[in-house]
PDB file of C-alpha atoms in Angstrom:
ATOM      1  CA  MET A  44       0.000   0.000   0.000  1.00  0.00           C
ATOM      2  CA  GLN A  45       0.991   3.584  -0.611  1.00  0.00           C
ATOM      3  CA  GLN A  46       3.004   5.617   1.912  1.00  0.00           C
ATOM      4  CA  LEU A  47       0.761   8.329   3.356  1.00  0.00           C
ATOM      5  CA  ASN A  48       1.405  11.763   4.787  1.00  0.00           C
ATOM      6  CA  LEU A  49       0.845  10.371   8.295  1.00  0.00           C
ATOM      7  CA  PRO A  50       3.164   8.595  10.728  1.00  0.00           C
ATOM      8  CA  ILE A  51       3.951   4.958  10.014  1.00  0.00           C
ATOM      9  CA  TYR A  52       2.018   2.525  12.198  1.00  0.00           C
ATOM     10  CA  LYS A  53       2.140  -1.227  12.605  1.00  0.00           C
ATOM     11  CA  PHE A  54      -1.018  -2.972  11.481  1.00  0.00           C
ATOM     12  CA  ARG A  55      -2.178  -6.561  11.599  1.00  0.00           C
ATOM     13  CA  ILE A  56      -2.671  -7.572   7.973  1.00  0.00           C
ATOM     14  CA  LYS A  57      -3.587 -10.982   6.630  1.00  0.00           C
ATOM     15  CA  SER A  58      -4.409 -12.403   3.236  1.00  0.00           C
ATOM     16  CA  SER A  59      -7.126 -14.838   2.310  1.00  0.00           C
ATOM     17  CA  GLU A  60      -8.407 -15.911  -1.110  1.00  0.00           C
ATOM     18  CA  ASN A  61      -6.246 -13.331  -2.940  1.00  0.00           C
ATOM     19  CA  LYS A  62      -7.524 -10.454  -0.777  1.00  0.00           C
ATOM     20  CA  TYR A  63      -5.804  -8.529   1.970  1.00  0.00           C
ATOM     21  CA  PHE A  64      -7.473  -7.676   5.272  1.00  0.00           C
ATOM     22  CA  ILE A  65      -6.476  -5.207   7.963  1.00  0.00           C
ATOM     23  CA  PHE A  66      -7.477  -5.482  11.622  1.00  0.00           C
ATOM     24  CA  ASP A  67      -9.673  -2.594  12.723  1.00  0.00           C
ATOM     25  CA  ILE A  68      -9.120  -2.007  16.452  1.00  0.00           C
ATOM     26  CA  ILE A  69     -12.358  -0.023  16.706  1.00  0.00           C
ATOM     27  CA  ARG A  70     -14.634  -2.631  15.120  1.00  0.00           C
ATOM     28  CA  LYS A  71     -12.446  -5.446  16.535  1.00  0.00           C
ATOM     29  CA  LYS A  72     -12.393  -7.406  13.284  1.00  0.00           C
ATOM     30  CA  TYR A  73     -10.525  -7.784  10.018  1.00  0.00           C
ATOM     31  CA  VAL A  74     -11.898  -5.710   7.141  1.00  0.00           C
ATOM     32  CA  VAL A  75     -10.995  -5.714   3.447  1.00  0.00           C
ATOM     33  CA  LEU A  76      -7.914  -3.576   2.861  1.00  0.00           C
ATOM     34  CA  THR A  77      -8.924  -1.026   0.229  1.00  0.00           C
ATOM     35  CA  PRO A  78      -7.025   2.219  -0.414  1.00  0.00           C
ATOM     36  CA  GLU A  79      -9.725   4.138   1.510  1.00  0.00           C
ATOM     37  CA  GLU A  80      -9.526   1.669   4.415  1.00  0.00           C
ATOM     38  CA  TRP A  81      -5.725   2.153   4.465  1.00  0.00           C
ATOM     39  CA  VAL A  82      -6.308   5.898   4.967  1.00  0.00           C
ATOM     40  CA  ARG A  83      -9.040   5.316   7.569  1.00  0.00           C
ATOM     41  CA  GLN A  84      -6.891   2.960   9.651  1.00  0.00           C
ATOM     42  CA  HIS A  85      -3.946   5.363   9.547  1.00  0.00           C
ATOM     43  CA  PHE A  86      -6.158   8.254  10.626  1.00  0.00           C
ATOM     44  CA  VAL A  87      -7.689   6.243  13.476  1.00  0.00           C
ATOM     45  CA  GLN A  88      -4.153   5.490  14.701  1.00  0.00           C
ATOM     46  CA  TYR A  89      -3.217   9.155  14.291  1.00  0.00           C
ATOM     47  CA  LEU A  90      -6.137  10.203  16.504  1.00  0.00           C
ATOM     48  CA  ILE A  91      -5.178   7.612  19.138  1.00  0.00           C
ATOM     49  CA  GLU A  92      -1.380   7.783  19.064  1.00  0.00           C
ATOM     50  CA  GLU A  93      -0.673  11.428  18.192  1.00  0.00           C
ATOM     51  CA  LYS A  94      -3.787  13.248  19.438  1.00  0.00           C
ATOM     52  CA  ASN A  95      -4.466  10.961  22.442  1.00  0.00           C
ATOM     53  CA  TYR A  96      -8.165  10.378  21.768  1.00  0.00           C
ATOM     54  CA  PRO A  97      -9.405   7.334  23.724  1.00  0.00           C
ATOM     55  CA  ILE A  98     -10.418   4.350  21.590  1.00  0.00           C
ATOM     56  CA  SER A  99     -13.701   4.250  23.527  1.00  0.00           C
ATOM     57  CA  LEU A 100     -14.713   7.636  22.029  1.00  0.00           C
ATOM     58  CA  ILE A 101     -14.072   6.645  18.397  1.00  0.00           C
ATOM     59  CA  ALA A 102     -16.609   5.027  16.068  1.00  0.00           C
ATOM     60  CA  VAL A 103     -15.980   3.790  12.527  1.00  0.00           C
ATOM     61  CA  GLU A 104     -18.664   3.643   9.829  1.00  0.00           C
ATOM     62  CA  LYS A 105     -21.328   4.983  12.183  1.00  0.00           C
ATOM     63  CA  LYS A 106     -24.766   4.960  10.555  1.00  0.00           C
ATOM     64  CA  LEU A 107     -26.842   8.103  10.231  1.00  0.00           C
ATOM     65  CA  THR A 108     -30.003   8.872   8.309  1.00  0.00           C
ATOM     66  CA  ILE A 109     -30.243  12.006   6.184  1.00  0.00           C
ATOM     67  CA  ASN A 110     -33.460  12.661   4.240  1.00  0.00           C
ATOM     68  CA  LYS A 111     -34.448   8.999   4.620  1.00  0.00           C
ATOM     69  CA  LEU A 112     -31.089   7.877   3.170  1.00  0.00           C
ATOM     70  CA  THR A 113     -28.720   5.779   5.252  1.00  0.00           C
ATOM     71  CA  LYS A 114     -25.172   7.157   5.255  1.00  0.00           C
ATOM     72  CA  ARG A 115     -22.055   6.209   7.214  1.00  0.00           C
ATOM     73  CA  THR A 116     -19.423   8.446   8.687  1.00  0.00           C
ATOM     74  CA  ASP A 117     -15.894   7.142   8.096  1.00  0.00           C
ATOM     75  CA  ILE A 118     -14.709   8.139  11.575  1.00  0.00           C
ATOM     76  CA  LEU A 119     -16.737   9.817  14.303  1.00  0.00           C
ATOM     77  CA  VAL A 120     -15.149  10.953  17.542  1.00  0.00           C
ATOM     78  CA  PHE A 121     -17.376  11.714  20.512  1.00  0.00           C
ATOM     79  CA  THR A 122     -16.899  13.955  23.531  1.00  0.00           C
ATOM     80  CA  SER A 123     -16.703  12.274  26.927  1.00  0.00           C
ATOM     81  CA  GLU A 124     -20.388  13.280  27.269  1.00  0.00           C
ATOM     82  CA  GLY A 125     -21.240  11.226  24.166  1.00  0.00           C
ATOM     83  CA  LEU A 126     -21.820  14.133  21.777  1.00  0.00           C
ATOM     84  CA  PRO A 127     -20.376  14.192  18.242  1.00  0.00           C
ATOM     85  CA  HIS A 128     -17.067  16.061  18.354  1.00  0.00           C
ATOM     86  CA  ILE A 129     -15.106  15.278  15.175  1.00  0.00           C
ATOM     87  CA  ILE A 130     -16.254  13.864  11.830  1.00  0.00           C
ATOM     88  CA  VAL A 131     -13.559  12.510   9.529  1.00  0.00           C
ATOM     89  CA  GLU A 132     -14.255  11.797   5.868  1.00  0.00           C
ATOM     90  CA  CYS A 133     -11.611   9.543   4.305  1.00  0.00           C
ATOM     91  CA  LYS A 134     -10.933   9.128   0.616  1.00  0.00           C
ATOM     92  CA  ALA A 135      -8.454   6.908  -1.203  1.00  0.00           C
ATOM     93  CA  PRO A 136      -5.093   8.600  -1.925  1.00  0.00           C
ATOM     94  CA  SER A 137      -5.966   8.715  -5.642  1.00  0.00           C
ATOM     95  CA  ILE A 138      -9.113  10.791  -4.919  1.00  0.00           C
ATOM     96  CA  LYS A 139      -8.599  14.550  -4.806  1.00  0.00           C
ATOM     97  CA  ILE A 140     -10.253  16.414  -1.936  1.00  0.00           C
ATOM     98  CA  THR A 141     -12.769  18.764  -3.566  1.00  0.00           C
ATOM     99  CA  GLN A 142     -15.692  20.970  -2.653  1.00  0.00           C
ATOM    100  CA  ASP A 143     -17.900  17.895  -3.082  1.00  0.00           C
ATOM    101  CA  THR A 144     -16.000  16.227  -0.225  1.00  0.00           C
ATOM    102  CA  PHE A 145     -16.654  19.233   2.012  1.00  0.00           C
ATOM    103  CA  ASP A 146     -20.308  19.307   0.945  1.00  0.00           C
ATOM    104  CA  GLN A 147     -20.639  15.619   1.886  1.00  0.00           C
ATOM    105  CA  ILE A 148     -19.189  16.097   5.367  1.00  0.00           C
ATOM    106  CA  ALA A 149     -21.190  19.335   5.846  1.00  0.00           C
ATOM    107  CA  ARG A 150     -24.424  17.408   5.106  1.00  0.00           C
ATOM    108  CA  TYR A 151     -23.445  14.860   7.756  1.00  0.00           C
ATOM    109  CA  ASN A 152     -22.771  17.684  10.169  1.00  0.00           C
ATOM    110  CA  LEU A 153     -26.203  19.252   9.694  1.00  0.00           C
ATOM    111  CA  LYS A 154     -27.437  16.168  11.531  1.00  0.00           C
ATOM    112  CA  LEU A 155     -24.515  15.517  13.893  1.00  0.00           C
ATOM    113  CA  GLU A 156     -23.469  19.082  14.853  1.00  0.00           C
ATOM    114  CA  ALA A 157     -19.828  18.161  15.500  1.00  0.00           C
ATOM    115  CA  ASN A 158     -17.242  20.765  16.482  1.00  0.00           C
ATOM    116  CA  TYR A 159     -14.607  19.745  13.928  1.00  0.00           C
ATOM    117  CA  LEU A 160     -14.655  18.393  10.392  1.00  0.00           C
ATOM    118  CA  ILE A 161     -11.702  16.667   8.749  1.00  0.00           C
ATOM    119  CA  THR A 162     -11.315  15.514   5.180  1.00  0.00           C
ATOM    120  CA  THR A 163      -8.306  13.434   4.200  1.00  0.00           C
ATOM    121  CA  ASN A 164      -7.036  11.257   1.408  1.00  0.00           C
ATOM    122  CA  GLY A 165      -3.993  10.320   3.473  1.00  0.00           C
ATOM    123  CA  LEU A 166      -1.820  12.742   1.516  1.00  0.00           C
ATOM    124  CA  GLU A 167      -3.722  15.971   2.136  1.00  0.00           C
ATOM    125  CA  HIS A 168      -5.638  16.739   5.322  1.00  0.00           C
ATOM    126  CA  PHE A 169      -8.070  19.622   5.817  1.00  0.00           C
ATOM    127  CA  TYR A 170      -9.082  20.516   9.364  1.00  0.00           C
ATOM    128  CA  CYS A 171     -12.030  22.813  10.083  1.00  0.00           C
ATOM    129  CA  LYS A 172     -13.572  24.110  13.262  1.00  0.00           C
ATOM    130  CA  MET A 173     -17.260  24.883  12.978  1.00  0.00           C
ATOM    131  CA  ASP A 174     -18.284  28.475  13.652  1.00  0.00           C
ATOM    132  CA  THR A 175     -22.017  27.851  14.061  1.00  0.00           C
ATOM    133  CA  GLU A 176     -22.742  31.452  15.005  1.00  0.00           C
ATOM    134  CA  ASN A 177     -21.484  32.730  11.636  1.00  0.00           C
ATOM    135  CA  GLU A 178     -22.300  29.497   9.774  1.00  0.00           C
ATOM    136  CA  GLN A 179     -18.801  29.004   8.410  1.00  0.00           C
ATOM    137  CA  TYR A 180     -15.714  26.816   8.626  1.00  0.00           C
ATOM    138  CA  ILE A 181     -12.528  28.059  10.207  1.00  0.00           C
ATOM    139  CA  PHE A 182      -9.629  26.205   8.601  1.00  0.00           C
ATOM    140  CA  LEU A 183      -6.950  25.058  11.027  1.00  0.00           C
ATOM    141  CA  LYS A 184      -3.434  23.657  10.684  1.00  0.00           C
ATOM    142  CA  ASN A 185      -4.487  20.705  12.874  1.00  0.00           C
ATOM    143  CA  ILE A 186      -7.031  19.629  15.447  1.00  0.00           C
ATOM    144  CA  PRO A 187      -6.461  19.951  19.190  1.00  0.00           C
ATOM    145  CA  ASN A 188      -5.216  17.068  21.255  1.00  0.00           C
ATOM    146  CA  TYR A 189      -7.850  15.287  23.335  1.00  0.00           C
ATOM    147  CA  LYS A 190      -6.777  16.990  26.571  1.00  0.00           C
ATOM    148  CA  ASP A 191      -6.874  20.456  24.945  1.00  0.00           C
ATOM    149  CA  ASN A 192     -10.610  20.347  24.194  1.00  0.00           C
TER     150      ASN A 192
END
């Protein structure tokens, strides 16, 4: 798999029937290793190892319903009170982050009302803090560590 613009982490990877699988520590199971999953697993580790978010506050592929359509957030981080705090939308490294990506995560956030939105393809990362009062994004260089919230 491609080297990403994130720290290098050790993953449990296995192959079966000409497919590769990566162990997801959040879902506690092996999942098919796609380029998008490679980015997702790196970003989960980044949140845990670099930003010190507890595993217990992180959900992967969390279902939500928007206009009677079932969607899934790639990564959703909750506050210790159980409220949505960070939504992460992951794309494969070959997919460019565009306005459509931001529109997708913004639609999710109309329902979830998280404080931070992140879009990443593993090579580029965009971090936004929500300014709900002025209904706009404030782009950041990074997101705060867990203890700094």
